[in-house]
Amino acid sequence: MSTRSDRRWAELARELEFTRLPELRRQAEGWRTGLTGLTSLLAVLLLLKGRDNLNDLPGWARGTAVGLLVAAFLLLITGSFLAARAAHGAPEREILLGGQTLRSWTEREVDQVRRALAWAFLCCVLGMISVVGALLVAWVTTGTSAAPLVDVKTGTGTMCGELILVNRQQLTISMEQDVEVSLPRTSVVSVKPAETCDAAP
């Protein structure tokens, strides 16, 4: 019984030499489909939701998140091309008729497909890490930006500070040393955005 089993395993091992390239092609086709789907999903999310969400981030966080998302997009596209190369091969200029020539070509192609799949896998992992990194940056920095600076002009002068509260009755700003000043709305002449309060009159 063991001899028959060993003989069958030996036959399968010999057949593997002729079937490993098609098997690798099928594996690469699955990776190509998955990477194409991830790339399309990332592109759709960026087009539909990315712009509004990124505008809410501070400048440095927005730049970091955009850089990570662009890197992820490029990595996923590169992985898709590598997987497509592994699944379908490169165009050949000649038809191989000799047995030894075909065997040499098959061995080279198996090596190239394995390398392409390894690089496609690496691109996929790095691309997903970049996406997660961009999400973490957005999540950590959302809502941490400072209140907007405003110049408030009243009948007696102008004050500058962070806008804390505004309603029908009053307007409250936070000035230097966290001093909050509340002004009646009737005394406010105008409110304008300010880049800095250093030069405020």
Coordinates of C-alpha atoms in Angstrom, one line a residue:
M1 CA 0.0 0.0 0.0
S2 CA 2.8 2.4 0.9
T3 CA 4.6 1.6 -2.4
R4 CA 1.5 2.4 -4.4
S5 CA 1.0 5.7 -2.5
D6 CA 4.7 6.6 -3.0
R7 CA 4.4 5.9 -6.7
R8 CA 1.3 8.2 -7.0
W9 CA 3.1 11.0 -5.2
A10 CA 6.1 10.6 -7.5
E11 CA 3.7 10.9 -10.5
L12 CA 2.1 14.0 -9.1
A13 CA 5.6 15.5 -8.5
R14 CA 6.5 14.9 -12.1
E15 CA 3.2 16.4 -13.3
L16 CA 3.8 19.5 -11.2
E17 CA 6.6 20.5 -13.5
F18 CA 4.1 20.9 -16.3
T19 CA 1.3 22.4 -14.3
R20 CA 3.0 25.0 -12.0
L21 CA 2.9 27.8 -14.6
P22 CA -0.9 27.5 -15.2
E23 CA -1.4 27.3 -11.4
L24 CA 0.7 30.5 -10.8
R25 CA -1.2 32.2 -13.6
R26 CA -4.5 31.4 -11.9
Q27 CA -3.2 32.7 -8.6
A28 CA -2.0 35.9 -10.2
E29 CA -5.4 36.4 -11.8
G30 CA -7.0 36.3 -8.4
W31 CA -4.5 38.9 -7.1
R32 CA -5.1 41.1 -10.2
T33 CA -8.8 41.1 -9.6
G34 CA -8.4 41.9 -5.9
L35 CA -6.0 44.7 -6.5
T36 CA -8.1 46.2 -9.3
G37 CA -11.1 46.2 -6.9
L38 CA -9.2 47.9 -4.1
T39 CA -7.8 50.5 -6.5
S40 CA -11.3 51.3 -7.8
L41 CA -12.7 51.4 -4.3
L42 CA -10.0 53.8 -3.2
A43 CA -10.5 56.0 -6.2
V44 CA -14.3 56.2 -5.7
L45 CA -13.9 57.0 -2.0
L46 CA -11.4 59.8 -2.8
L47 CA -13.7 61.3 -5.4
L48 CA -16.9 61.1 -3.4
K49 CA -15.8 61.7 0.2
G50 CA -12.2 62.6 0.3
R51 CA -12.3 66.3 -0.6
D52 CA -14.8 67.3 2.0
N53 CA -13.2 65.3 4.8
L54 CA -9.7 66.4 4.0
N55 CA -10.7 70.1 4.0
D56 CA -11.6 69.8 7.7
L57 CA -8.0 68.8 8.7
P58 CA -5.1 71.2 9.6
G59 CA -2.7 72.0 6.8
W60 CA 0.1 69.6 7.8
A61 CA -2.4 66.8 8.4
R62 CA -4.1 67.4 5.1
G63 CA -0.8 67.3 3.3
T64 CA 0.3 64.1 5.1
A65 CA -3.0 62.3 4.4
V66 CA -3.1 63.3 0.7
G67 CA 0.5 62.1 0.3
L68 CA -0.3 58.8 1.9
L69 CA -3.4 58.3 -0.2
V70 CA -1.5 59.2 -3.4
A71 CA 1.2 56.7 -2.4
A72 CA -1.5 54.0 -1.7
F73 CA -3.1 54.7 -5.1
L74 CA 0.2 54.4 -7.0
L75 CA 1.2 51.2 -5.1
L76 CA -2.2 49.5 -5.8
I77 CA -2.0 50.5 -9.5
T78 CA 1.6 49.1 -9.6
G79 CA 0.5 45.9 -7.9
S80 CA -2.4 45.5 -10.4
F81 CA 0.0 45.8 -13.4
L82 CA 2.4 43.3 -11.8
A83 CA -0.4 40.9 -11.1
A84 CA -1.7 41.3 -14.7
R85 CA 1.9 40.7 -16.0
A86 CA 2.0 37.5 -13.9
A87 CA -1.4 36.3 -15.0
H88 CA -1.1 36.9 -18.7
G89 CA 2.6 37.1 -19.4
A90 CA 4.5 39.4 -21.8
P91 CA 4.0 39.4 -25.5
E92 CA 6.3 36.9 -27.2
R93 CA 7.9 37.6 -30.6
E94 CA 8.5 33.9 -31.5
I95 CA 6.7 30.6 -31.2
L96 CA 8.7 28.0 -29.3
L97 CA 8.7 24.6 -31.0
G98 CA 11.7 22.9 -29.5
G99 CA 11.2 20.9 -26.4
Q100 CA 14.3 22.1 -24.6
T101 CA 13.6 25.7 -25.7
L102 CA 10.0 25.5 -24.3
R103 CA 11.3 24.0 -21.1
S104 CA 13.8 26.8 -20.6
W105 CA 11.2 29.4 -21.4
T106 CA 8.7 27.9 -18.9
E107 CA 11.3 27.8 -16.1
R108 CA 12.2 31.4 -16.8
E109 CA 8.5 32.4 -16.9
V110 CA 7.8 30.6 -13.6
D111 CA 10.6 32.6 -12.0
Q112 CA 9.3 35.9 -13.4
V113 CA 5.7 35.1 -12.4
R114 CA 6.8 34.4 -8.9
R115 CA 8.8 37.6 -8.6
A116 CA 5.9 39.6 -10.1
L117 CA 3.5 38.1 -7.6
A118 CA 5.9 38.8 -4.7
W119 CA 6.2 42.4 -5.7
A120 CA 2.4 42.7 -6.3
F121 CA 1.9 41.3 -2.7
L122 CA 4.3 43.9 -1.3
C123 CA 2.6 46.7 -3.2
C124 CA -0.7 45.6 -1.8
V125 CA 0.5 45.4 1.8
L126 CA 2.3 48.8 1.5
G127 CA -0.8 50.4 -0.2
M128 CA -3.1 49.2 2.6
I129 CA -0.7 50.4 5.2
S130 CA -0.7 53.8 3.5
V131 CA -4.5 53.9 3.5
V132 CA -4.6 53.0 7.2
G133 CA -2.0 55.6 7.9
A134 CA -4.0 58.3 6.1
L135 CA -7.2 57.3 8.0
L136 CA -5.3 57.4 11.3
V137 CA -3.9 60.9 10.5
A138 CA -7.4 62.1 9.7
W139 CA -8.9 60.5 12.7
V140 CA -6.3 61.8 15.2
T141 CA -6.3 65.4 13.9
T142 CA -10.0 65.8 13.2
G143 CA -11.5 68.4 15.5
T144 CA -8.1 69.4 17.0
S145 CA -7.7 72.5 15.0
A146 CA -7.9 75.8 16.8
A147 CA -11.0 78.0 16.8
P148 CA -11.0 80.6 14.0
L149 CA -9.4 83.9 14.6
V150 CA -11.6 87.0 14.1
D151 CA -11.3 90.7 14.2
V152 CA -14.3 92.2 16.0
K153 CA -15.1 95.8 15.4
T154 CA -17.2 97.6 18.0
G155 CA -18.3 101.2 18.5
T156 CA -15.3 101.7 20.9
G157 CA -12.5 99.8 19.1
T158 CA -11.4 96.5 17.6
M159 CA -10.6 93.3 19.4
C160 CA -8.9 90.1 18.0
G161 CA -9.2 86.6 19.3
E162 CA -10.6 83.1 18.8
L163 CA -14.3 82.9 18.1
I164 CA -15.9 80.9 20.9
L165 CA -19.6 81.6 20.7
V166 CA -22.0 83.6 18.6
N167 CA -25.7 83.7 18.9
R168 CA -28.5 86.3 18.8
Q169 CA -27.7 87.8 22.1
Q170 CA -23.9 87.9 22.3
L171 CA -20.6 87.2 20.7
T172 CA -17.7 85.6 22.8
I173 CA -14.1 85.6 21.9
S174 CA -11.0 84.2 23.7
M175 CA -8.1 86.7 23.8
E176 CA -4.6 86.4 25.1
Q177 CA -4.0 84.4 28.3
D178 CA -7.4 82.6 27.8
V179 CA -9.4 85.7 28.7
E180 CA -12.9 85.4 27.4
V181 CA -14.7 88.5 26.4
S182 CA -18.5 88.5 25.8
L183 CA -20.0 91.4 23.7
P184 CA -23.6 92.2 23.2
R185 CA -24.6 91.7 19.5
T186 CA -25.9 95.2 19.4
S187 CA -22.4 96.6 20.1
V188 CA -20.7 94.6 17.3
V189 CA -20.3 96.5 14.1
S190 CA -18.5 93.8 12.0
V191 CA -16.7 90.5 12.3
K192 CA -13.9 89.6 9.9
P193 CA -11.6 86.5 9.7
A194 CA -8.0 87.2 10.8
E195 CA -4.9 85.2 10.0
T196 CA -3.1 86.4 13.2
C197 CA -3.9 88.7 16.1
D198 CA -0.3 90.0 16.4
A199 CA -1.0 92.9 14.1
A200 CA -4.5 93.6 15.3
P201 CA -5.0 97.3 16.2

